[in-house]
mmCIF file of C-alpha atoms and ligand atoms in Angstrom:
data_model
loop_
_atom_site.group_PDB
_atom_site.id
_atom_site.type_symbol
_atom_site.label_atom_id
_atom_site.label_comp_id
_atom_site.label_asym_id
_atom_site.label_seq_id
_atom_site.Cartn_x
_atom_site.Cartn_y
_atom_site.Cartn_z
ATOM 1 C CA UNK A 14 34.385 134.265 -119.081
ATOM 2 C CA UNK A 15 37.556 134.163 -117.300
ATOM 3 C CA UNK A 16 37.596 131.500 -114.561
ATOM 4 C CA UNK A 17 37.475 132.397 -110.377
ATOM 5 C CA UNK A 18 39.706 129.914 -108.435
ATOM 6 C CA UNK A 19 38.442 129.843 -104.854
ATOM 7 C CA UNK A 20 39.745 126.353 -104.048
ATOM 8 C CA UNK A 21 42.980 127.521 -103.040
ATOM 9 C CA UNK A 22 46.071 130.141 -102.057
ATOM 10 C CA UNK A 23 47.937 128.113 -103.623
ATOM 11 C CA UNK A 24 46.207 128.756 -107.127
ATOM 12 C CA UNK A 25 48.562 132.183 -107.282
ATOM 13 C CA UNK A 26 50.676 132.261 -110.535
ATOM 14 C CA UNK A 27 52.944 134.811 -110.740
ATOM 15 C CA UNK A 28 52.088 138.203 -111.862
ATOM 16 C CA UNK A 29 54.169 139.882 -114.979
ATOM 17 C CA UNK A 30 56.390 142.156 -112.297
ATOM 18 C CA UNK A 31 56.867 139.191 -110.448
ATOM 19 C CA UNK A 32 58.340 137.313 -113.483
ATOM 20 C CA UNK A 33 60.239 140.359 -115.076
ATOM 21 C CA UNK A 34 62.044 140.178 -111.274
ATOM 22 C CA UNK A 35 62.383 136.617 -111.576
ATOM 23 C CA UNK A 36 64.078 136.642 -115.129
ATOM 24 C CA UNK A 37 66.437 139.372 -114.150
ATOM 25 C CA UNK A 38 68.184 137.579 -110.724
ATOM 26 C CA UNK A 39 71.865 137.074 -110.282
ATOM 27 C CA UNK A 40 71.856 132.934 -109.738
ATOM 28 C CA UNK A 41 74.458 130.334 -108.701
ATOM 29 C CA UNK A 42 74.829 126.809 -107.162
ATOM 30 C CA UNK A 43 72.466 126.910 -103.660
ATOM 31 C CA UNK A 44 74.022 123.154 -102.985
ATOM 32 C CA UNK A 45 77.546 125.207 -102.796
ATOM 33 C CA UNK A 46 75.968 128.351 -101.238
ATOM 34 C CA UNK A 47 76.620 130.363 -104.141
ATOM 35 C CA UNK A 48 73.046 131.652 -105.204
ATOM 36 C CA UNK A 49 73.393 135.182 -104.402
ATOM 37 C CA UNK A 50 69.578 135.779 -104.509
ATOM 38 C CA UNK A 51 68.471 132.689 -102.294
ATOM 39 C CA UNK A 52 71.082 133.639 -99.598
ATOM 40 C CA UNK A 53 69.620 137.526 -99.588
ATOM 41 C CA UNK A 54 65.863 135.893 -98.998
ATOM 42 C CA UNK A 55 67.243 133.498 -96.657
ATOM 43 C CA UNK A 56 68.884 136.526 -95.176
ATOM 44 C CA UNK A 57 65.881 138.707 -94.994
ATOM 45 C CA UNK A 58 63.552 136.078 -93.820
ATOM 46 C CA UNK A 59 65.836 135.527 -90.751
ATOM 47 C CA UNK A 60 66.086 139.431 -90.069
ATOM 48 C CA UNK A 61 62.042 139.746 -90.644
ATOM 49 C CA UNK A 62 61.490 137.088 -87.719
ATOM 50 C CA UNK A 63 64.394 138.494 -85.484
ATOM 51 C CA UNK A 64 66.079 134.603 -86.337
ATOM 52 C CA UNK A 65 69.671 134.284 -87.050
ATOM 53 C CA UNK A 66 69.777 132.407 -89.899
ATOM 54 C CA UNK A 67 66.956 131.013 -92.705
ATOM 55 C CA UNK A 68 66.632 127.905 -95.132
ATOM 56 C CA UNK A 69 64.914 128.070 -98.923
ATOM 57 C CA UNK A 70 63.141 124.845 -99.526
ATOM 58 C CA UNK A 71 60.708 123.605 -102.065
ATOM 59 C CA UNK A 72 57.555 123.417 -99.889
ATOM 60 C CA UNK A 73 56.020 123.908 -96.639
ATOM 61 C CA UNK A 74 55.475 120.019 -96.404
ATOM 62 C CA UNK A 75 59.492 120.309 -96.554
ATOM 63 C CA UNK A 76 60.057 122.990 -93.729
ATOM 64 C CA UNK A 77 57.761 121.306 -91.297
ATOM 65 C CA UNK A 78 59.253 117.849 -91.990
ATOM 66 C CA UNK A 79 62.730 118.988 -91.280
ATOM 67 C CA UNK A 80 61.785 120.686 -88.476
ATOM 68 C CA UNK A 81 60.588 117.890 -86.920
ATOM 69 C CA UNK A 82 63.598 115.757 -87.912
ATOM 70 C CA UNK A 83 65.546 118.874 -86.086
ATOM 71 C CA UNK A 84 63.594 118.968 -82.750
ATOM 72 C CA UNK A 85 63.566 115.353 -81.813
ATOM 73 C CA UNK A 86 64.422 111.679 -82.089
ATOM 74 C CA UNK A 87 62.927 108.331 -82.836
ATOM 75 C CA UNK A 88 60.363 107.479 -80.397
ATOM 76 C CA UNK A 89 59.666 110.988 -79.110
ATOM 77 C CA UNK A 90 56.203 112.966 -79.539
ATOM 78 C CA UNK A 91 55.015 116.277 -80.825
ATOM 79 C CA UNK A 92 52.146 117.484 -79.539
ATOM 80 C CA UNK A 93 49.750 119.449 -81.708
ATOM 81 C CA UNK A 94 46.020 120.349 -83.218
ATOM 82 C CA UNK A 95 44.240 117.119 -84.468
ATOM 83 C CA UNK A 96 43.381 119.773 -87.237
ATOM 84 C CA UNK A 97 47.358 120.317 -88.210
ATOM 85 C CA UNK A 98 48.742 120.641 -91.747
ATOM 86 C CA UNK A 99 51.413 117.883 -90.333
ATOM 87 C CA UNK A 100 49.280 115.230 -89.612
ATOM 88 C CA UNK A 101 46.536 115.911 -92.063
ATOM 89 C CA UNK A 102 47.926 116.846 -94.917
ATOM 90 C CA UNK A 103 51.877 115.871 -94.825
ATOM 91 C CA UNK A 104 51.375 111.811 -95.735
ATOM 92 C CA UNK A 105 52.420 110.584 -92.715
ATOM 93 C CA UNK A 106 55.932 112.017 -92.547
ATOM 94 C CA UNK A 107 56.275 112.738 -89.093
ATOM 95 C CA UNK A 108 56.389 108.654 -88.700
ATOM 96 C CA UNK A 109 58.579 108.227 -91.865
ATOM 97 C CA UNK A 110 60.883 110.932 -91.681
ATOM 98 C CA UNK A 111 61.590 111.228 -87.927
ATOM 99 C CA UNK A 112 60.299 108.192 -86.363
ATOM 100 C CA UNK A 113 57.971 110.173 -83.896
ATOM 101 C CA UNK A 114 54.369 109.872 -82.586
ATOM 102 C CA UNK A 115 52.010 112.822 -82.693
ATOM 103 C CA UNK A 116 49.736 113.497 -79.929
ATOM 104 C CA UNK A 117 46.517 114.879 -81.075
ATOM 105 C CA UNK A 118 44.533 117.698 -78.979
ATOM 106 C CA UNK A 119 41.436 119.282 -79.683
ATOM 107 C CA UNK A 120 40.744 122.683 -79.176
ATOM 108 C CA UNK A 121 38.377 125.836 -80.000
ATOM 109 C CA UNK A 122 38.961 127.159 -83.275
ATOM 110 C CA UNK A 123 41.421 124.902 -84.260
ATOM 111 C CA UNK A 124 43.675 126.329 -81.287
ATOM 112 C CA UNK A 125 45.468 124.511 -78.421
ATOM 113 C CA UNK A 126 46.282 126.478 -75.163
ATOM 114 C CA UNK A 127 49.515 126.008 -72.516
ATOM 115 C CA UNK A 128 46.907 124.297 -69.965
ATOM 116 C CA UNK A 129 46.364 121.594 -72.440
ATOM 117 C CA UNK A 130 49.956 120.627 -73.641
ATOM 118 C CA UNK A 131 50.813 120.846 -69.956
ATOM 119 C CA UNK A 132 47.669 118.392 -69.209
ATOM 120 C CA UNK A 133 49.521 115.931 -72.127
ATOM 121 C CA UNK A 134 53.245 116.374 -71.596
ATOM 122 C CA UNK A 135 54.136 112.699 -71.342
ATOM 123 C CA UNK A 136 55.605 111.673 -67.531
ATOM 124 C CA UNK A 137 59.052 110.079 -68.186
ATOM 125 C CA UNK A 138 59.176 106.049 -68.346
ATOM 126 C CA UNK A 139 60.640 103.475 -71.008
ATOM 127 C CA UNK A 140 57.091 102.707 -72.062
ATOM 128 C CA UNK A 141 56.422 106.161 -73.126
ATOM 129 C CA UNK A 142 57.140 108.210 -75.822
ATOM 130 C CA UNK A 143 59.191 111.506 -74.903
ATOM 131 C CA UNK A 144 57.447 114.623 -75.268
ATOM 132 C CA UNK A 145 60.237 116.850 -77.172
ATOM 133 C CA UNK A 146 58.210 119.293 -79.307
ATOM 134 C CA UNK A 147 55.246 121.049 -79.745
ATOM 135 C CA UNK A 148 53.911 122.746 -82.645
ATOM 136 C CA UNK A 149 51.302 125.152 -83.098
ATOM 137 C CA UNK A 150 49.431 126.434 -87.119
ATOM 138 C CA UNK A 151 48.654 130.442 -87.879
ATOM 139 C CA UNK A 152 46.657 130.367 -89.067
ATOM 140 C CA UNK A 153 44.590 127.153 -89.229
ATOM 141 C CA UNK A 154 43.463 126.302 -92.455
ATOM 142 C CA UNK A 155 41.222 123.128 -91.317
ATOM 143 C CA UNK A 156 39.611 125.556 -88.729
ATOM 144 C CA UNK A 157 38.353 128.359 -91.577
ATOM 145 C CA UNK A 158 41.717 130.523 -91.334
ATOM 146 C CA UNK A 159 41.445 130.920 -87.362
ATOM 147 C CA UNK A 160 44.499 133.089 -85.854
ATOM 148 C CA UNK A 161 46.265 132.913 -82.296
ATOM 149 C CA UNK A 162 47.230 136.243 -81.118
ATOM 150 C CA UNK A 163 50.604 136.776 -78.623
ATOM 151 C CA UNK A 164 48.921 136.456 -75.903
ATOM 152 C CA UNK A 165 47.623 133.432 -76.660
ATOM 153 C CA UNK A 166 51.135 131.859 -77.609
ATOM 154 C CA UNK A 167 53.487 133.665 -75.126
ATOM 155 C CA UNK A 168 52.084 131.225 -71.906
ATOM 156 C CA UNK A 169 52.883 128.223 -74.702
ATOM 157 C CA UNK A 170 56.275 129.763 -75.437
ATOM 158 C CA UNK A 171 56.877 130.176 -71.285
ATOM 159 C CA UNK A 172 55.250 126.478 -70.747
ATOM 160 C CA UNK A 173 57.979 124.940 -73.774
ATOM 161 C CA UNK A 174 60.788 126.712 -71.768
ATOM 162 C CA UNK A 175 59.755 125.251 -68.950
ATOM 163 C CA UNK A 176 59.578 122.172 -70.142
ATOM 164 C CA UNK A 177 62.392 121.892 -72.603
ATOM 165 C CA UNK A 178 60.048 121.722 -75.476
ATOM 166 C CA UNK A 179 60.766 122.872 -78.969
ATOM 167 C CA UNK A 180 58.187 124.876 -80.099
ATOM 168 C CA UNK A 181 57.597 125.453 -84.258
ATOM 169 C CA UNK A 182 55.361 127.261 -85.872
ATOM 170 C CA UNK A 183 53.821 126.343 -89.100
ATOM 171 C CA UNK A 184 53.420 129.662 -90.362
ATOM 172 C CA UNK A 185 52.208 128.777 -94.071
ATOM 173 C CA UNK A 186 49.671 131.699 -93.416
ATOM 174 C CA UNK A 187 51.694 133.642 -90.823
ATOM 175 C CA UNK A 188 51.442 137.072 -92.743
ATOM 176 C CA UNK A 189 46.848 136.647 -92.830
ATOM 177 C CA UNK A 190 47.471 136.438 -89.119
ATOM 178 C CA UNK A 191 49.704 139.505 -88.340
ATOM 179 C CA UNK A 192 47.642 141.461 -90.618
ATOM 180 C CA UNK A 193 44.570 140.823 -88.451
ATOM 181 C CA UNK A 194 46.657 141.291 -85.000
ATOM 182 C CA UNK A 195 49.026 144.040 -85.845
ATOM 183 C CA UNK A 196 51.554 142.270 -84.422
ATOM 184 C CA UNK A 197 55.561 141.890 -85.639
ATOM 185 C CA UNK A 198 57.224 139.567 -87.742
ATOM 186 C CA UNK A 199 59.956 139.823 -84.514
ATOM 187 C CA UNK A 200 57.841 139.322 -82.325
ATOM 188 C CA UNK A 201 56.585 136.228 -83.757
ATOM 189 C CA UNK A 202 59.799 135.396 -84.060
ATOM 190 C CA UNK A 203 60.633 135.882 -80.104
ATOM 191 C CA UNK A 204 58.097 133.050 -79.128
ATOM 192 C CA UNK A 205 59.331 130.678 -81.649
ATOM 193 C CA UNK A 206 62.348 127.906 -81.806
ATOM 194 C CA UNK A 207 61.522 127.848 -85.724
ATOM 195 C CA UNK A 208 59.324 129.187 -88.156
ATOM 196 C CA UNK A 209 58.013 127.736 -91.548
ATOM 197 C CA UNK A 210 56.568 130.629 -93.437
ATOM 198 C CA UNK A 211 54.917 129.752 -97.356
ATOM 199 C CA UNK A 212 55.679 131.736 -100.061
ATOM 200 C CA UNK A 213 53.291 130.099 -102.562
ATOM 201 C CA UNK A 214 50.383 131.264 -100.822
ATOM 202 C CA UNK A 215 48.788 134.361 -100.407
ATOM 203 C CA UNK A 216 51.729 136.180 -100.706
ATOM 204 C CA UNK A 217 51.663 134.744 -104.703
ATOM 205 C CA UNK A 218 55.549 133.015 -104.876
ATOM 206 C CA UNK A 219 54.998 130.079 -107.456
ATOM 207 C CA UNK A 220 56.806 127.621 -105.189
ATOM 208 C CA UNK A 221 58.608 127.797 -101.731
ATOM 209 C CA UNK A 222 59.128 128.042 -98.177
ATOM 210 C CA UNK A 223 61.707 129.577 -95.434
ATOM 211 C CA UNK A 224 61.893 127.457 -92.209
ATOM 212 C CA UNK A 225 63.867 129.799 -90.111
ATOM 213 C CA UNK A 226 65.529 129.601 -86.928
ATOM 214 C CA UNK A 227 68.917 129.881 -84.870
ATOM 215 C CA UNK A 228 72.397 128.840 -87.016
ATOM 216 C CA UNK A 229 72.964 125.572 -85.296
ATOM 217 C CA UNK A 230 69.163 124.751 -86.295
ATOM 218 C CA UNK A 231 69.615 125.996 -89.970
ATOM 219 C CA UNK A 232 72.825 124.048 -90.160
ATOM 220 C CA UNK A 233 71.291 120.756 -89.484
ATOM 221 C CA UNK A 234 68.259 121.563 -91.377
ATOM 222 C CA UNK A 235 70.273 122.170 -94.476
ATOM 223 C CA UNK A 236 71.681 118.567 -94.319
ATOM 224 C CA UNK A 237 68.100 117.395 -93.850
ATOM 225 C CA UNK A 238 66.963 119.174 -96.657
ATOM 226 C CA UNK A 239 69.615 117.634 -98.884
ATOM 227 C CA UNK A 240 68.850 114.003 -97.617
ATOM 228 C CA UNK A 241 65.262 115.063 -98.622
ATOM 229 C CA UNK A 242 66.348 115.817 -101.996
ATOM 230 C CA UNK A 243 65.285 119.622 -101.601
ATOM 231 C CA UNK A 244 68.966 120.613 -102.721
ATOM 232 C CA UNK A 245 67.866 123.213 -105.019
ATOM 233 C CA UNK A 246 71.109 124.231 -107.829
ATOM 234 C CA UNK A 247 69.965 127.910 -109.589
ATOM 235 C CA UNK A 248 66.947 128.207 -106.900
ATOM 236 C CA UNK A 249 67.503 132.137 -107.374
ATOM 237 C CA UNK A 250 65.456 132.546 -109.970
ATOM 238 C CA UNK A 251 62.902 131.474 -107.574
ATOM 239 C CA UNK A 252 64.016 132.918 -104.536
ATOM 240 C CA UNK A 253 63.542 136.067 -106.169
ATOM 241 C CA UNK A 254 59.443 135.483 -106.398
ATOM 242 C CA UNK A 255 60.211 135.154 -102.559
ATOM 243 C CA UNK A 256 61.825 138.366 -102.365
ATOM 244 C CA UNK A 257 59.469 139.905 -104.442
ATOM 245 C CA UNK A 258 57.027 138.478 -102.780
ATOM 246 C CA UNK A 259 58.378 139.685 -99.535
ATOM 247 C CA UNK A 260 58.501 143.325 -100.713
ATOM 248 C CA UNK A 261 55.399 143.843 -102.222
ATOM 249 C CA UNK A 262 52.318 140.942 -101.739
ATOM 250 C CA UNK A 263 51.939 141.456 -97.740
ATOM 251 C CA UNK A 264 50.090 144.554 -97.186
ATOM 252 C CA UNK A 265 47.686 143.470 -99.870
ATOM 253 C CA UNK A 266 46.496 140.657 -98.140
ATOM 254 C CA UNK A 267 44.203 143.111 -96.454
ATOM 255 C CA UNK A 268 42.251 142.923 -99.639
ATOM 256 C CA UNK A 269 42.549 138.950 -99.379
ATOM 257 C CA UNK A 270 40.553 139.636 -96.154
ATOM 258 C CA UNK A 271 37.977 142.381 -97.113
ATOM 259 C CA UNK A 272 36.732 139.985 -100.046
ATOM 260 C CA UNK A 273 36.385 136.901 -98.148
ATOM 261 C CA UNK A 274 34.502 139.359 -95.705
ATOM 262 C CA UNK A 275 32.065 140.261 -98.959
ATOM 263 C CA UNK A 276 31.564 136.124 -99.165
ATOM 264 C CA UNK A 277 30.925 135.355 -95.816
ATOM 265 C CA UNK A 278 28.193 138.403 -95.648
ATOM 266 C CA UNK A 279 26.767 136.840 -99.018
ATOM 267 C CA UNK A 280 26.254 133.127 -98.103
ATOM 268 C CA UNK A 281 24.800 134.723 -94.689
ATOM 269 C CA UNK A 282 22.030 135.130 -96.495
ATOM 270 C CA UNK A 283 21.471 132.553 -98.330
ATOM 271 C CA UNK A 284 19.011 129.877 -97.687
ATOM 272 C CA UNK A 285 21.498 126.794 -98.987
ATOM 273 C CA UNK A 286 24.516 127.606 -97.032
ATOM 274 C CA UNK A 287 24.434 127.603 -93.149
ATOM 275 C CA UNK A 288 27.015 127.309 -90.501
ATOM 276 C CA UNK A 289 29.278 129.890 -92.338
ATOM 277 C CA UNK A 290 32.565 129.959 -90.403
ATOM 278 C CA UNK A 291 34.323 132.890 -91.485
ATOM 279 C CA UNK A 292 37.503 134.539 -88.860
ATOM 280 C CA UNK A 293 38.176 137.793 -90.733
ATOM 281 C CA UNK A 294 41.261 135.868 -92.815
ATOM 282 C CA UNK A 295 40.876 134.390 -96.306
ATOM 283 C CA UNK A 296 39.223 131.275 -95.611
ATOM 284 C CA UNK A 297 35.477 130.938 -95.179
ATOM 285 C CA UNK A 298 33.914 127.718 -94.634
ATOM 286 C CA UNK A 299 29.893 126.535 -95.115
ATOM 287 C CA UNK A 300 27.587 123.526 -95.029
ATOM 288 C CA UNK A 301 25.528 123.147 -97.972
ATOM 289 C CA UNK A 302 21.899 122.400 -97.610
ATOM 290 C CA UNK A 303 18.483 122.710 -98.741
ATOM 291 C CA UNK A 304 18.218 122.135 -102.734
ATOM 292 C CA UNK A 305 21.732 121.761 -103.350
ATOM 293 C CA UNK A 306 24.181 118.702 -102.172
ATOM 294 C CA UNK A 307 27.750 120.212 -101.904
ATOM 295 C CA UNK A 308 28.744 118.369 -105.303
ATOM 296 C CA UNK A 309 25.644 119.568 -107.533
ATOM 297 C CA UNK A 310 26.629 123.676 -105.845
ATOM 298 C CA UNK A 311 30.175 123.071 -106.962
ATOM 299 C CA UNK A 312 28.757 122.207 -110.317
ATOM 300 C CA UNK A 313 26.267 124.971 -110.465
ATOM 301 C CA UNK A 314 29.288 127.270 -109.834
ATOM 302 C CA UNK A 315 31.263 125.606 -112.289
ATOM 303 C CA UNK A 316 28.917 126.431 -115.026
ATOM 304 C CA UNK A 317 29.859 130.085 -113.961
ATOM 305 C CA UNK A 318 33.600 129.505 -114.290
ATOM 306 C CA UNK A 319 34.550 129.591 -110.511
ATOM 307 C CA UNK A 320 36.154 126.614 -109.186
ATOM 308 C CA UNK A 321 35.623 125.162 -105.808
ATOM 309 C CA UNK A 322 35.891 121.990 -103.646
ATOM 310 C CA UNK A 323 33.924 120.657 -101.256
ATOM 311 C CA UNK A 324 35.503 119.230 -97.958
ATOM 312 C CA UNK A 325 33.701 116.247 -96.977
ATOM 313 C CA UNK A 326 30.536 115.705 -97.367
ATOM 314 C CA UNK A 327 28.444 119.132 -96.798
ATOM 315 C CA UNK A 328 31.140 121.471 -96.575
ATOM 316 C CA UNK A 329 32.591 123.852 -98.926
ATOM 317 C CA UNK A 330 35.688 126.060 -98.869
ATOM 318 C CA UNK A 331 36.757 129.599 -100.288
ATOM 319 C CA UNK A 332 39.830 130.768 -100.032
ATOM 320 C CA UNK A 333 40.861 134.396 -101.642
ATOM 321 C CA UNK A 334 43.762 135.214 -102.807
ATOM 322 C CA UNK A 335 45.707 137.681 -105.105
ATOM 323 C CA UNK A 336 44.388 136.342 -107.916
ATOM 324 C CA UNK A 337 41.373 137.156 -107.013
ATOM 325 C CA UNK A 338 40.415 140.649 -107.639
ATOM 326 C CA UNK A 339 36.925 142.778 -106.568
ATOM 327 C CA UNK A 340 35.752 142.234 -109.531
ATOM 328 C CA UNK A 341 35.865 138.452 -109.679
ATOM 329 C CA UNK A 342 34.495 138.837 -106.049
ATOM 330 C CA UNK A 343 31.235 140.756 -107.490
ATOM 331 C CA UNK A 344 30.620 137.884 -110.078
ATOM 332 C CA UNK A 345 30.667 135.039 -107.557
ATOM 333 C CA UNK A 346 28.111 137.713 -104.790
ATOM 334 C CA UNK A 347 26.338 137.651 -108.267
ATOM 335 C CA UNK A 348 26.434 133.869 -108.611
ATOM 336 C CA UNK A 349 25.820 133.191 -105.461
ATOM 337 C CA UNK A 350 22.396 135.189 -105.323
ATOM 338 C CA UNK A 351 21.474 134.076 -108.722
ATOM 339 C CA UNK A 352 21.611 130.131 -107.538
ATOM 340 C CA UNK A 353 19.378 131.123 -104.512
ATOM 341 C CA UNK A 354 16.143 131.900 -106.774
HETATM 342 C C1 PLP B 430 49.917 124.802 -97.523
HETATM 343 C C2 PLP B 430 50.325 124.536 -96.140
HETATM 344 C C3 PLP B 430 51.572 123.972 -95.834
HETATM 345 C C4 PLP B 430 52.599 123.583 -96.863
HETATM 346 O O1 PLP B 430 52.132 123.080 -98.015
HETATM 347 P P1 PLP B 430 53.026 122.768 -99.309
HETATM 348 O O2 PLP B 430 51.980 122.553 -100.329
HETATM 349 O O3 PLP B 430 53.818 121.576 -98.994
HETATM 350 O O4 PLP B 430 53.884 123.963 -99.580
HETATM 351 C C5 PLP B 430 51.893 123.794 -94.517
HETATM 352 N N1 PLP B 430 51.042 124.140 -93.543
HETATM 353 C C6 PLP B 430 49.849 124.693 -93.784
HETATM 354 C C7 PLP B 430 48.973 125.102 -92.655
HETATM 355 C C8 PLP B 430 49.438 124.896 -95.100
HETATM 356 O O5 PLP B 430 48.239 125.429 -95.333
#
């Protein structure tokens, strides 16, 4: 029985095409800008998001770190989602790397809105942190794969101007969103000071991230990344999953979206799993209850071969991804039926 990883987009390996383009890219030193293959994804990431220039780093922990470092000083604050990937999942790096407070909002679905960073800009005295940045997750993973739409972020994007804020986007998911909104890589681009976009993810790279942005941003960034250690030598060979990537792993995520869909309409109906938060992206999220706890479900489905965690106590995540195909997405409907009876 082959096994069903739903615990994460991050499970993608890549596929044979993927590798055969891998094995077959022109590499050189990236340290001495002479990778020929990271500089043309660095190059077409920047043109995607209408950006001048791009940066190929080892994760999206990396790009949002340095992006910080870039947008502010010691003592300043970012303001953000309590939910965010940078203070949830990053290890405290926003403190370590950059010296810099986070202040946490709440908000719908994940989301924050320009009348509630306005609310929380900090007033200027020496007793106060500066407010310098604010940064803003498409989608949210910790809110079930929630997406803003433009008109939700241009009155941020107006507000930051305003203000003199930087604004970033951590776009690990960017490409789930604009699939849902029909809306432009440019565009996106337009409302942003930089953008972190995953490769590893849905889009089935086995490691990396662009943080884009203007030249005098990408400059700095790329001494930041080599303080970090993310100097990368022959990083062509994987640039060119990002390329290939790029090319051929975004329409699909459609698919990403319809099975999810199939999941979501599944648990609906059954009588363990309630409170099924599902936004149309790849994510769904649902409390267990009833005859299973969330750890003996994730062992009933492990009996089946499909692997998936629980987060926190009741609640259990599914995330779809290219590795996923319909057919794997019939066996777990099947599954999931079977372990209601
Ligand atoms: C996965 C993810 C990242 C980056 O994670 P890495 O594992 O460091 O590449 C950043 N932000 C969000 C929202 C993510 O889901």
């Amino acid at each position: 029985m082959e096994t069903i990883n739903l615990v994460s987009d991050t499970a993608t390996k890549p596929s044979s095409a993927m590798l055969e383009y891998m094995m077959q890219a022109e590499v050189g030193d990236d340290v001495f800008r002479a990778d020929p293959t990271v500089n043309a994804l660095e190059e077409l990431g920047a043109k995607k998001f209408n950006k001048e220039a791009a940066l190929f780093c080892p994760s999206g922990t990396m790009t949002n770190q340095i992006a910080i470092k870039c947008h502010t000083q010691p003592l300043d604050e970012v303001i953000c989602h309590a939910y965010s990937h940078i203070y949830q999942y990053e290890t405290g790096g926003y403190a370590f790397n950059s010296g810099v407070a986070l202040q946490l909002l709440n908000g719908e679905h994940g989301k924050i809105t320009a009348e509630q960073i306005e609310a929380h800009i900090r007033p200027v005295y020496d007793w106060l942190p500066l407010t310098k940045m604010v940064s803003l997750e498409n989608t949210v993973n910790k809110a079930g794969g929630s997406y803003y739409t433009l008109d939700e972020i241009r009155p941020i994007t107006q507000l930051c101007k305003e203000r003199k804020l930087k604004l970033h986007l951590d776009g690990a998911r960017i490409y789930n969103a604009l699939i849902e909104t029909n809306e432009s890589t440019q565009d996106v681009g337009n409302h942003f000071d930089s953008i972190s976009v995953c490769l590893s993810k849905g889009l089935g790279a086995p490691v990396g991230s662009l943080l884009i942005g203007d030249h005098d941003f990408i400059t700095q960034a790329r001494r930041f990344r080599k303080v970090m250690g993310g100097g990368m030598r022959q990083a062509g060979y994987l640039a060119a999953a990002g390329l290939y990537a790029l090319e051929n792993n975004i329409t699909r995520l459609k698919e990403d979206h319809a099975h999810a869909a199939l999941l979501a309409d599944c648990l609906k109906q059954r009588s363990y799993a309630d409170n099924i938060l599902f936004y149309g992206t790849n994510i769904v999220f649902f409390d267990i209850s009833g005859k299973y706890t969330a750890d003996s479900f994730i062992e009933g489905l492990d009996q089946e071969q499909i692997k998936a965690v629980p987060l926190g106590k009741k609640t259990i995540r599914f995330v779809t991804h290219l590795d996923v195909d319909s057919h794997m997405v019939s066996r777990v409907v099947d599954v999931l039926e079977k372990m209601d009876s």
